[in-house]
mmCIF file with all atom_site columns, C-alpha atoms in Angstrom:
data_model
loop_
_atom_site.group_PDB
_atom_site.id
_atom_site.type_symbol
_atom_site.label_atom_id
_atom_site.label_alt_id
_atom_site.label_comp_id
_atom_site.label_asym_id
_atom_site.label_entity_id
_atom_site.label_seq_id
_atom_site.pdbx_PDB_ins_code
_atom_site.Cartn_x
_atom_site.Cartn_y
_atom_site.Cartn_z
_atom_site.occupancy
_atom_site.B_iso_or_equiv
_atom_site.pdbx_formal_charge
_atom_site.auth_seq_id
_atom_site.auth_comp_id
_atom_site.auth_asym_id
_atom_site.auth_atom_id
_atom_site.pdbx_PDB_model_num
ATOM 1   C CA . MET R 1 1   ? 214.538 -52.121 -65.252 1.00 0.00 ? 1   MET R CA 1
ATOM 2   C CA . ASP R 1 2   ? 216.566 -55.305 -65.378 1.00 0.00 ? 2   ASP R CA 1
ATOM 3   C CA . ASP R 1 3   ? 217.431 -56.979 -68.666 1.00 0.00 ? 3   ASP R CA 1
ATOM 4   C CA . LEU R 1 4   ? 214.414 -59.070 -69.666 1.00 0.00 ? 4   LEU R CA 1
ATOM 5   C CA . THR R 1 5   ? 216.244 -61.158 -72.267 1.00 0.00 ? 5   THR R CA 1
ATOM 6   C CA . SER R 1 6   ? 215.224 -64.828 -71.876 1.00 0.00 ? 6   SER R CA 1
ATOM 7   C CA . LYS R 1 7   ? 212.158 -63.939 -69.743 1.00 0.00 ? 7   LYS R CA 1
ATOM 8   C CA . LEU R 1 8   ? 208.546 -64.638 -70.622 1.00 0.00 ? 8   LEU R CA 1
ATOM 9   C CA . LEU R 1 9   ? 205.988 -61.883 -70.928 1.00 0.00 ? 9   LEU R CA 1
ATOM 10  C CA . VAL R 1 10  ? 202.582 -63.341 -70.072 1.00 0.00 ? 10  VAL R CA 1
ATOM 11  C CA . SER R 1 11  ? 199.668 -61.109 -70.988 1.00 0.00 ? 11  SER R CA 1
ATOM 12  C CA . VAL R 1 12  ? 197.455 -60.097 -68.096 1.00 0.00 ? 12  VAL R CA 1
ATOM 13  C CA . PRO R 1 13  ? 193.930 -61.447 -68.646 1.00 0.00 ? 13  PRO R CA 1
ATOM 14  C CA . ARG R 1 14  ? 191.245 -58.924 -69.563 1.00 0.00 ? 14  ARG R CA 1
ATOM 15  C CA . GLU R 1 15  ? 187.508 -59.055 -70.064 1.00 0.00 ? 15  GLU R CA 1
ATOM 16  C CA . ARG R 1 16  ? 186.636 -60.086 -73.608 1.00 0.00 ? 16  ARG R CA 1
ATOM 17  C CA . SER R 1 17  ? 184.588 -56.892 -73.982 1.00 0.00 ? 17  SER R CA 1
ATOM 18  C CA . LEU R 1 18  ? 187.848 -54.950 -73.577 1.00 0.00 ? 18  LEU R CA 1
ATOM 19  C CA . VAL R 1 19  ? 189.816 -57.051 -76.081 1.00 0.00 ? 19  VAL R CA 1
ATOM 20  C CA . ASP R 1 20  ? 189.849 -56.388 -79.802 1.00 0.00 ? 20  ASP R CA 1
ATOM 21  C CA . ASP R 1 21  ? 189.314 -59.580 -81.845 1.00 0.00 ? 21  ASP R CA 1
ATOM 22  C CA . GLN R 1 22  ? 192.526 -58.738 -83.701 1.00 0.00 ? 22  GLN R CA 1
ATOM 23  C CA . ASP R 1 23  ? 194.584 -58.398 -80.488 1.00 0.00 ? 23  ASP R CA 1
ATOM 24  C CA . VAL R 1 24  ? 197.438 -60.820 -81.120 1.00 0.00 ? 24  VAL R CA 1
ATOM 25  C CA . PHE R 1 25  ? 198.648 -60.295 -77.548 1.00 0.00 ? 25  PHE R CA 1
ATOM 26  C CA . ASP R 1 26  ? 195.422 -61.488 -75.874 1.00 0.00 ? 26  ASP R CA 1
ATOM 27  C CA . ARG R 1 27  ? 196.433 -64.420 -73.631 1.00 0.00 ? 27  ARG R CA 1
ATOM 28  C CA . SER R 1 28  ? 199.817 -64.548 -75.288 1.00 0.00 ? 28  SER R CA 1
ATOM 29  C CA . VAL R 1 29  ? 203.189 -65.763 -74.022 1.00 0.00 ? 29  VAL R CA 1
ATOM 30  C CA . VAL R 1 30  ? 206.154 -63.868 -75.470 1.00 0.00 ? 30  VAL R CA 1
ATOM 31  C CA . LEU R 1 31  ? 209.759 -65.032 -75.180 1.00 0.00 ? 31  LEU R CA 1
ATOM 32  C CA . VAL R 1 32  ? 211.989 -61.945 -74.993 1.00 0.00 ? 32  VAL R CA 1
ATOM 33  C CA . LEU R 1 33  ? 214.909 -62.531 -77.359 1.00 0.00 ? 33  LEU R CA 1
ATOM 34  C CA . HIS R 1 34  ? 216.624 -59.200 -76.742 1.00 0.00 ? 34  HIS R CA 1
ATOM 35  C CA . HIS R 1 35  ? 216.102 -56.270 -74.356 1.00 0.00 ? 35  HIS R CA 1
ATOM 36  C CA . ASP R 1 36  ? 218.219 -53.195 -73.729 1.00 0.00 ? 36  ASP R CA 1
ATOM 37  C CA . GLU R 1 37  ? 217.864 -49.413 -73.409 1.00 0.00 ? 37  GLU R CA 1
ATOM 38  C CA . GLU R 1 38  ? 217.059 -49.141 -77.137 1.00 0.00 ? 38  GLU R CA 1
ATOM 39  C CA . GLY R 1 39  ? 214.030 -51.450 -76.969 1.00 0.00 ? 39  GLY R CA 1
ATOM 40  C CA . ALA R 1 40  ? 213.074 -55.105 -77.042 1.00 0.00 ? 40  ALA R CA 1
ATOM 41  C CA . HIS R 1 41  ? 211.928 -57.835 -79.378 1.00 0.00 ? 41  HIS R CA 1
ATOM 42  C CA . GLY R 1 42  ? 210.592 -61.327 -78.921 1.00 0.00 ? 42  GLY R CA 1
ATOM 43  C CA . LEU R 1 43  ? 208.327 -64.031 -80.289 1.00 0.00 ? 43  LEU R CA 1
ATOM 44  C CA . ILE R 1 44  ? 204.796 -64.994 -79.327 1.00 0.00 ? 44  ILE R CA 1
ATOM 45  C CA . LEU R 1 45  ? 205.081 -68.698 -78.518 1.00 0.00 ? 45  LEU R CA 1
ATOM 46  C CA . ASN R 1 46  ? 201.425 -69.703 -78.537 1.00 0.00 ? 46  ASN R CA 1
ATOM 47  C CA . ARG R 1 47  ? 199.970 -68.539 -81.882 1.00 0.00 ? 47  ARG R CA 1
ATOM 48  C CA . PRO R 1 48  ? 200.100 -71.424 -84.388 1.00 0.00 ? 48  PRO R CA 1
ATOM 49  C CA . LEU R 1 49  ? 198.651 -70.523 -87.772 1.00 0.00 ? 49  LEU R CA 1
ATOM 50  C CA . SER R 1 50  ? 196.775 -72.781 -90.157 1.00 0.00 ? 50  SER R CA 1
ATOM 51  C CA . ALA R 1 51  ? 199.560 -72.473 -92.757 1.00 0.00 ? 51  ALA R CA 1
ATOM 52  C CA . ASP R 1 52  ? 202.125 -75.179 -93.385 1.00 0.00 ? 52  ASP R CA 1
ATOM 53  C CA . VAL R 1 53  ? 205.750 -74.113 -93.076 1.00 0.00 ? 53  VAL R CA 1
ATOM 54  C CA . ASP R 1 54  ? 206.421 -75.320 -96.640 1.00 0.00 ? 54  ASP R CA 1
ATOM 55  C CA . ALA R 1 55  ? 203.930 -72.712 -97.911 1.00 0.00 ? 55  ALA R CA 1
ATOM 56  C CA . VAL R 1 56  ? 206.499 -70.025 -97.084 1.00 0.00 ? 56  VAL R CA 1
ATOM 57  C CA . LEU R 1 57  ? 209.758 -71.976 -96.650 1.00 0.00 ? 57  LEU R CA 1
ATOM 58  C CA . PRO R 1 58  ? 209.922 -75.076 -98.854 1.00 0.00 ? 58  PRO R CA 1
ATOM 59  C CA . GLY R 1 59  ? 212.093 -77.811 -97.414 1.00 0.00 ? 59  GLY R CA 1
ATOM 60  C CA . TRP R 1 60  ? 211.632 -76.936 -93.737 1.00 0.00 ? 60  TRP R CA 1
ATOM 61  C CA . GLN R 1 61  ? 208.230 -78.543 -92.986 1.00 0.00 ? 61  GLN R CA 1
ATOM 62  C CA . GLU R 1 62  ? 209.575 -81.984 -92.137 1.00 0.00 ? 62  GLU R CA 1
ATOM 63  C CA . HIS R 1 63  ? 212.066 -80.502 -89.659 1.00 0.00 ? 63  HIS R CA 1
ATOM 64  C CA . VAL R 1 64  ? 209.807 -78.391 -87.425 1.00 0.00 ? 64  VAL R CA 1
ATOM 65  C CA . SER R 1 65  ? 208.624 -79.575 -84.024 1.00 0.00 ? 65  SER R CA 1
ATOM 66  C CA . ALA R 1 66  ? 205.008 -80.526 -83.373 1.00 0.00 ? 66  ALA R CA 1
ATOM 67  C CA . PRO R 1 67  ? 202.625 -78.988 -83.995 1.00 0.00 ? 67  PRO R CA 1
ATOM 68  C CA . ASP R 1 68  ? 204.182 -78.696 -87.444 1.00 0.00 ? 68  ASP R CA 1
ATOM 69  C CA . ARG R 1 69  ? 202.646 -75.342 -88.310 1.00 0.00 ? 69  ARG R CA 1
ATOM 70  C CA . LEU R 1 70  ? 203.874 -71.858 -89.032 1.00 0.00 ? 70  LEU R CA 1
ATOM 71  C CA . PHE R 1 71  ? 203.501 -69.617 -85.943 1.00 0.00 ? 71  PHE R CA 1
ATOM 72  C CA . GLN R 1 72  ? 202.685 -65.916 -85.749 1.00 0.00 ? 72  GLN R CA 1
ATOM 73  C CA . GLY R 1 73  ? 205.592 -64.428 -83.833 1.00 0.00 ? 73  GLY R CA 1
ATOM 74  C CA . GLY R 1 74  ? 203.992 -61.019 -83.476 1.00 0.00 ? 74  GLY R CA 1
ATOM 75  C CA . PRO R 1 75  ? 202.419 -58.160 -85.335 1.00 0.00 ? 75  PRO R CA 1
ATOM 76  C CA . VAL R 1 76  ? 205.675 -56.717 -86.771 1.00 0.00 ? 76  VAL R CA 1
ATOM 77  C CA . SER R 1 77  ? 207.051 -57.694 -90.210 1.00 0.00 ? 77  SER R CA 1
ATOM 78  C CA . LEU R 1 78  ? 204.652 -60.549 -90.913 1.00 0.00 ? 78  LEU R CA 1
ATOM 79  C CA . ASP R 1 79  ? 206.353 -60.998 -94.293 1.00 0.00 ? 79  ASP R CA 1
ATOM 80  C CA . THR R 1 80  ? 209.578 -62.176 -92.623 1.00 0.00 ? 80  THR R CA 1
ATOM 81  C CA . ALA R 1 81  ? 210.333 -65.557 -91.078 1.00 0.00 ? 81  ALA R CA 1
ATOM 82  C CA . LEU R 1 82  ? 212.438 -66.371 -88.029 1.00 0.00 ? 82  LEU R CA 1
ATOM 83  C CA . GLY R 1 83  ? 213.603 -69.815 -86.995 1.00 0.00 ? 83  GLY R CA 1
ATOM 84  C CA . LEU R 1 84  ? 213.807 -70.453 -83.260 1.00 0.00 ? 84  LEU R CA 1
ATOM 85  C CA . ALA R 1 85  ? 215.612 -73.592 -82.183 1.00 0.00 ? 85  ALA R CA 1
ATOM 86  C CA . SER R 1 86  ? 216.891 -75.518 -79.215 1.00 0.00 ? 86  SER R CA 1
ATOM 87  C CA . MET R 1 87  ? 220.458 -76.688 -79.525 1.00 0.00 ? 87  MET R CA 1
ATOM 88  C CA . PRO R 1 88  ? 222.184 -78.867 -76.939 1.00 0.00 ? 88  PRO R CA 1
ATOM 89  C CA . GLY R 1 89  ? 225.737 -78.132 -75.886 1.00 0.00 ? 89  GLY R CA 1
ATOM 90  C CA . ASP R 1 90  ? 227.440 -74.786 -75.613 1.00 0.00 ? 90  ASP R CA 1
ATOM 91  C CA . ASP R 1 91  ? 228.941 -74.097 -79.049 1.00 0.00 ? 91  ASP R CA 1
ATOM 92  C CA . ASP R 1 92  ? 228.412 -70.428 -79.859 1.00 0.00 ? 92  ASP R CA 1
ATOM 93  C CA . GLU R 1 93  ? 229.449 -70.476 -83.490 1.00 0.00 ? 93  GLU R CA 1
ATOM 94  C CA . THR R 1 94  ? 227.866 -73.108 -85.675 1.00 0.00 ? 94  THR R CA 1
ATOM 95  C CA . LEU R 1 95  ? 227.125 -72.724 -89.370 1.00 0.00 ? 95  LEU R CA 1
ATOM 96  C CA . GLY R 1 96  ? 223.559 -71.492 -89.794 1.00 0.00 ? 96  GLY R CA 1
ATOM 97  C CA . VAL R 1 97  ? 222.781 -71.258 -86.063 1.00 0.00 ? 97  VAL R CA 1
ATOM 98  C CA . ARG R 1 98  ? 223.367 -68.365 -83.630 1.00 0.00 ? 98  ARG R CA 1
ATOM 99  C CA . ARG R 1 99  ? 222.933 -69.018 -79.919 1.00 0.00 ? 99  ARG R CA 1
ATOM 100 C CA . ILE R 1 100 ? 221.189 -66.103 -78.212 1.00 0.00 ? 100 ILE R CA 1
ATOM 101 C CA . PHE R 1 101 ? 220.951 -67.436 -74.623 1.00 0.00 ? 101 PHE R CA 1
ATOM 102 C CA . GLY R 1 102 ? 221.135 -70.852 -72.990 1.00 0.00 ? 102 GLY R CA 1
ATOM 103 C CA . GLY R 1 103 ? 220.108 -73.487 -75.496 1.00 0.00 ? 103 GLY R CA 1
ATOM 104 C CA . VAL R 1 104 ? 217.914 -71.057 -77.474 1.00 0.00 ? 104 VAL R CA 1
ATOM 105 C CA . CYS R 1 105 ? 219.162 -70.219 -80.954 1.00 0.00 ? 105 CYS R CA 1
ATOM 106 C CA . LEU R 1 106 ? 218.135 -68.382 -84.085 1.00 0.00 ? 106 LEU R CA 1
ATOM 107 C CA . VAL R 1 107 ? 218.413 -70.366 -87.295 1.00 0.00 ? 107 VAL R CA 1
ATOM 108 C CA . ASP R 1 108 ? 219.521 -68.906 -90.618 1.00 0.00 ? 108 ASP R CA 1
ATOM 109 C CA . LEU R 1 109 ? 216.602 -69.987 -92.792 1.00 0.00 ? 109 LEU R CA 1
ATOM 110 C CA . ASP R 1 110 ? 218.675 -69.333 -95.931 1.00 0.00 ? 110 ASP R CA 1
ATOM 111 C CA . ALA R 1 111 ? 220.971 -72.214 -94.936 1.00 0.00 ? 111 ALA R CA 1
ATOM 112 C CA . PRO R 1 112 ? 220.092 -75.629 -96.341 1.00 0.00 ? 112 PRO R CA 1
ATOM 113 C CA . PRO R 1 113 ? 218.109 -77.650 -93.752 1.00 0.00 ? 113 PRO R CA 1
ATOM 114 C CA . PRO R 1 114 ? 220.454 -80.689 -93.944 1.00 0.00 ? 114 PRO R CA 1
ATOM 115 C CA . VAL R 1 115 ? 223.343 -78.465 -92.774 1.00 0.00 ? 115 VAL R CA 1
ATOM 116 C CA . VAL R 1 116 ? 221.481 -76.991 -89.790 1.00 0.00 ? 116 VAL R CA 1
ATOM 117 C CA . VAL R 1 117 ? 218.914 -79.537 -88.609 1.00 0.00 ? 117 VAL R CA 1
ATOM 118 C CA . PRO R 1 118 ? 221.251 -82.298 -87.313 1.00 0.00 ? 118 PRO R CA 1
ATOM 119 C CA . MET R 1 119 ? 222.438 -79.956 -84.543 1.00 0.00 ? 119 MET R CA 1
ATOM 120 C CA . LEU R 1 120 ? 218.949 -79.048 -83.327 1.00 0.00 ? 120 LEU R CA 1
ATOM 121 C CA . ALA R 1 121 ? 216.749 -80.635 -80.677 1.00 0.00 ? 121 ALA R CA 1
ATOM 122 C CA . ALA R 1 122 ? 213.651 -78.593 -81.657 1.00 0.00 ? 122 ALA R CA 1
ATOM 123 C CA . LEU R 1 123 ? 212.676 -76.007 -84.265 1.00 0.00 ? 123 LEU R CA 1
ATOM 124 C CA . ARG R 1 124 ? 209.803 -73.567 -84.800 1.00 0.00 ? 124 ARG R CA 1
ATOM 125 C CA . ILE R 1 125 ? 209.304 -71.112 -87.660 1.00 0.00 ? 125 ILE R CA 1
ATOM 126 C CA . TYR R 1 126 ? 207.626 -67.763 -86.948 1.00 0.00 ? 126 TYR R CA 1
ATOM 127 C CA . ALA R 1 127 ? 206.110 -65.173 -89.267 1.00 0.00 ? 127 ALA R CA 1
ATOM 128 C CA . GLY R 1 128 ? 206.829 -61.757 -87.795 1.00 0.00 ? 128 GLY R CA 1
ATOM 129 C CA . TYR R 1 129 ? 207.898 -60.783 -84.306 1.00 0.00 ? 129 TYR R CA 1
ATOM 130 C CA . ALA R 1 130 ? 206.911 -58.598 -81.370 1.00 0.00 ? 130 ALA R CA 1
ATOM 131 C CA . GLY R 1 131 ? 208.868 -55.368 -80.980 1.00 0.00 ? 131 GLY R CA 1
ATOM 132 C CA . TRP R 1 132 ? 208.996 -52.418 -78.597 1.00 0.00 ? 132 TRP R CA 1
ATOM 133 C CA . ALA R 1 133 ? 210.752 -49.062 -78.898 1.00 0.00 ? 133 ALA R CA 1
ATOM 134 C CA . ALA R 1 134 ? 212.940 -47.680 -76.116 1.00 0.00 ? 134 ALA R CA 1
ATOM 135 C CA . GLY R 1 135 ? 210.932 -47.526 -72.885 1.00 0.00 ? 135 GLY R CA 1
ATOM 136 C CA . GLN R 1 136 ? 207.742 -48.885 -74.474 1.00 0.00 ? 136 GLN R CA 1
ATOM 137 C CA . LEU R 1 137 ? 207.872 -52.370 -72.940 1.00 0.00 ? 137 LEU R CA 1
ATOM 138 C CA . GLU R 1 138 ? 208.821 -50.961 -69.540 1.00 0.00 ? 138 GLU R CA 1
ATOM 139 C CA . GLY R 1 139 ? 205.770 -48.669 -69.748 1.00 0.00 ? 139 GLY R CA 1
ATOM 140 C CA . GLU R 1 140 ? 203.478 -51.591 -70.630 1.00 0.00 ? 140 GLU R CA 1
ATOM 141 C CA . ILE R 1 141 ? 204.805 -53.606 -67.685 1.00 0.00 ? 141 ILE R CA 1
ATOM 142 C CA . GLU R 1 142 ? 204.348 -50.667 -65.303 1.00 0.00 ? 142 GLU R CA 1
ATOM 143 C CA . ALA R 1 143 ? 200.801 -50.149 -66.650 1.00 0.00 ? 143 ALA R CA 1
ATOM 144 C CA . GLY R 1 144 ? 200.013 -53.790 -65.772 1.00 0.00 ? 144 GLY R CA 1
ATOM 145 C CA . TYR R 1 145 ? 199.709 -55.335 -69.249 1.00 0.00 ? 145 TYR R CA 1
ATOM 146 C CA . TRP R 1 146 ? 202.330 -58.050 -68.671 1.00 0.00 ? 146 TRP R CA 1
ATOM 147 C CA . PHE R 1 147 ? 203.436 -60.494 -66.005 1.00 0.00 ? 147 PHE R CA 1
ATOM 148 C CA . VAL R 1 148 ? 207.201 -61.147 -66.242 1.00 0.00 ? 148 VAL R CA 1
ATOM 149 C CA . VAL R 1 149 ? 208.220 -64.699 -65.329 1.00 0.00 ? 149 VAL R CA 1
ATOM 150 C CA . ASP R 1 150 ? 211.107 -67.080 -65.863 1.00 0.00 ? 150 ASP R CA 1
ATOM 151 C CA . ALA R 1 151 ? 211.015 -69.275 -68.941 1.00 0.00 ? 151 ALA R CA 1
ATOM 152 C CA . GLU R 1 152 ? 211.532 -73.026 -68.874 1.00 0.00 ? 152 GLU R CA 1
ATOM 153 C CA . ALA R 1 153 ? 213.556 -74.710 -71.610 1.00 0.00 ? 153 ALA R CA 1
ATOM 154 C CA . SER R 1 154 ? 210.469 -76.462 -73.000 1.00 0.00 ? 154 SER R CA 1
ATOM 155 C CA . ASP R 1 155 ? 208.270 -73.327 -73.266 1.00 0.00 ? 155 ASP R CA 1
ATOM 156 C CA . PRO R 1 156 ? 209.301 -72.258 -76.785 1.00 0.00 ? 156 PRO R CA 1
ATOM 157 C CA . PHE R 1 157 ? 208.635 -75.757 -78.114 1.00 0.00 ? 157 PHE R CA 1
ATOM 158 C CA . SER R 1 158 ? 205.514 -76.764 -76.188 1.00 0.00 ? 158 SER R CA 1
ATOM 159 C CA . ASP R 1 159 ? 203.541 -79.608 -77.777 1.00 0.00 ? 159 ASP R CA 1
ATOM 160 C CA . ASP R 1 160 ? 200.355 -77.811 -76.761 1.00 0.00 ? 160 ASP R CA 1
ATOM 161 C CA . PRO R 1 161 ? 200.790 -74.090 -77.458 1.00 0.00 ? 161 PRO R CA 1
ATOM 162 C CA . ALA R 1 162 ? 197.046 -73.459 -76.968 1.00 0.00 ? 162 ALA R CA 1
ATOM 163 C CA . ASP R 1 163 ? 197.453 -74.213 -73.245 1.00 0.00 ? 163 ASP R CA 1
ATOM 164 C CA . LEU R 1 164 ? 200.832 -72.509 -72.773 1.00 0.00 ? 164 LEU R CA 1
ATOM 165 C CA . TRP R 1 165 ? 199.375 -69.264 -71.334 1.00 0.00 ? 165 TRP R CA 1
ATOM 166 C CA . GLN R 1 166 ? 197.451 -71.138 -68.655 1.00 0.00 ? 166 GLN R CA 1
ATOM 167 C CA . ASN R 1 167 ? 200.251 -73.623 -67.945 1.00 0.00 ? 167 ASN R CA 1
ATOM 168 C CA . VAL R 1 168 ? 202.878 -70.889 -67.466 1.00 0.00 ? 168 VAL R CA 1
ATOM 169 C CA . LEU R 1 169 ? 200.616 -69.081 -65.004 1.00 0.00 ? 169 LEU R CA 1
ATOM 170 C CA . LEU R 1 170 ? 199.664 -72.260 -63.113 1.00 0.00 ? 170 LEU R CA 1
ATOM 171 C CA . ARG R 1 171 ? 203.298 -73.146 -62.405 1.00 0.00 ? 171 ARG R CA 1
ATOM 172 C CA . GLN R 1 172 ? 203.967 -69.802 -60.676 1.00 0.00 ? 172 GLN R CA 1
ATOM 173 C CA . ARG R 1 173 ? 204.424 -70.119 -56.931 1.00 0.00 ? 173 ARG R CA 1
ATOM 174 C CA . SER R 1 174 ? 202.537 -66.947 -56.172 1.00 0.00 ? 174 SER R CA 1
ATOM 175 C CA . ALA R 1 175 ? 199.140 -65.310 -56.532 1.00 0.00 ? 175 ALA R CA 1
ATOM 176 C CA . LEU R 1 176 ? 199.929 -65.141 -60.258 1.00 0.00 ? 176 LEU R CA 1
ATOM 177 C CA . ALA R 1 177 ? 198.722 -68.735 -60.559 1.00 0.00 ? 177 ALA R CA 1
ATOM 178 C CA . PHE R 1 178 ? 195.176 -67.544 -59.837 1.00 0.00 ? 178 PHE R CA 1
ATOM 179 C CA . ALA R 1 179 ? 195.204 -65.468 -63.051 1.00 0.00 ? 179 ALA R CA 1
ATOM 180 C CA . ALA R 1 180 ? 195.129 -68.740 -65.017 1.00 0.00 ? 180 ALA R CA 1
ATOM 181 C CA . SER R 1 181 ? 191.525 -69.273 -63.916 1.00 0.00 ? 181 SER R CA 1
ATOM 182 C CA . PHE R 1 182 ? 190.336 -65.892 -65.235 1.00 0.00 ? 182 PHE R CA 1
ATOM 183 C CA . PRO R 1 183 ? 187.387 -66.833 -67.498 1.00 0.00 ? 183 PRO R CA 1
ATOM 184 C CA . ASP R 1 184 ? 187.138 -65.780 -71.134 1.00 0.00 ? 184 ASP R CA 1
ATOM 185 C CA . ASP R 1 185 ? 183.844 -64.125 -70.258 1.00 0.00 ? 185 ASP R CA 1
ATOM 186 C CA . PRO R 1 186 ? 183.505 -63.088 -66.577 1.00 0.00 ? 186 PRO R CA 1
ATOM 187 C CA . ASP R 1 187 ? 179.707 -62.870 -67.031 1.00 0.00 ? 187 ASP R CA 1
ATOM 188 C CA . GLN R 1 188 ? 179.726 -66.637 -67.564 1.00 0.00 ? 188 GLN R CA 1
ATOM 189 C CA . ASN R 1 189 ? 181.525 -67.241 -64.269 1.00 0.00 ? 189 ASN R CA 1
#
């Protein structure tokens, strides 16, 4: 399988009766941050939490993009925080910021915000991440759990993360766009 780094994984819609209430991947959009033969990891982009960022990282709240909430990045290591940012330009090495592809960067959350924030166009803080062992993600894609689509620069920092799943599907120029109209409860259709 091709390298999926920088791609979006969009969960395939399923009947609510088949979805566990705790399924963090239900109608999720995951940005793949890294993918190789050893596995993959990424962040769920559309799971804002009710917690303020300052509750876990004092000093960062005023710098995050709207909605200014902490996001659940996935089910793995929920006690860790990752900063995902957009940084204009093409500098690879900047104090406190590591570019991973295009304008998407990881932020060192141990760095003081005044050192890092002036370089950033957008910032989100995530608790946890999504991770797959070698071959696991490929198996899930082959089993039909994920659509793989190109990301747009604004996806990780959408003002309306609740509608991101539907919006990503609707912009596809294929039959994939029809999946966006899959109802929460097909019996109500």
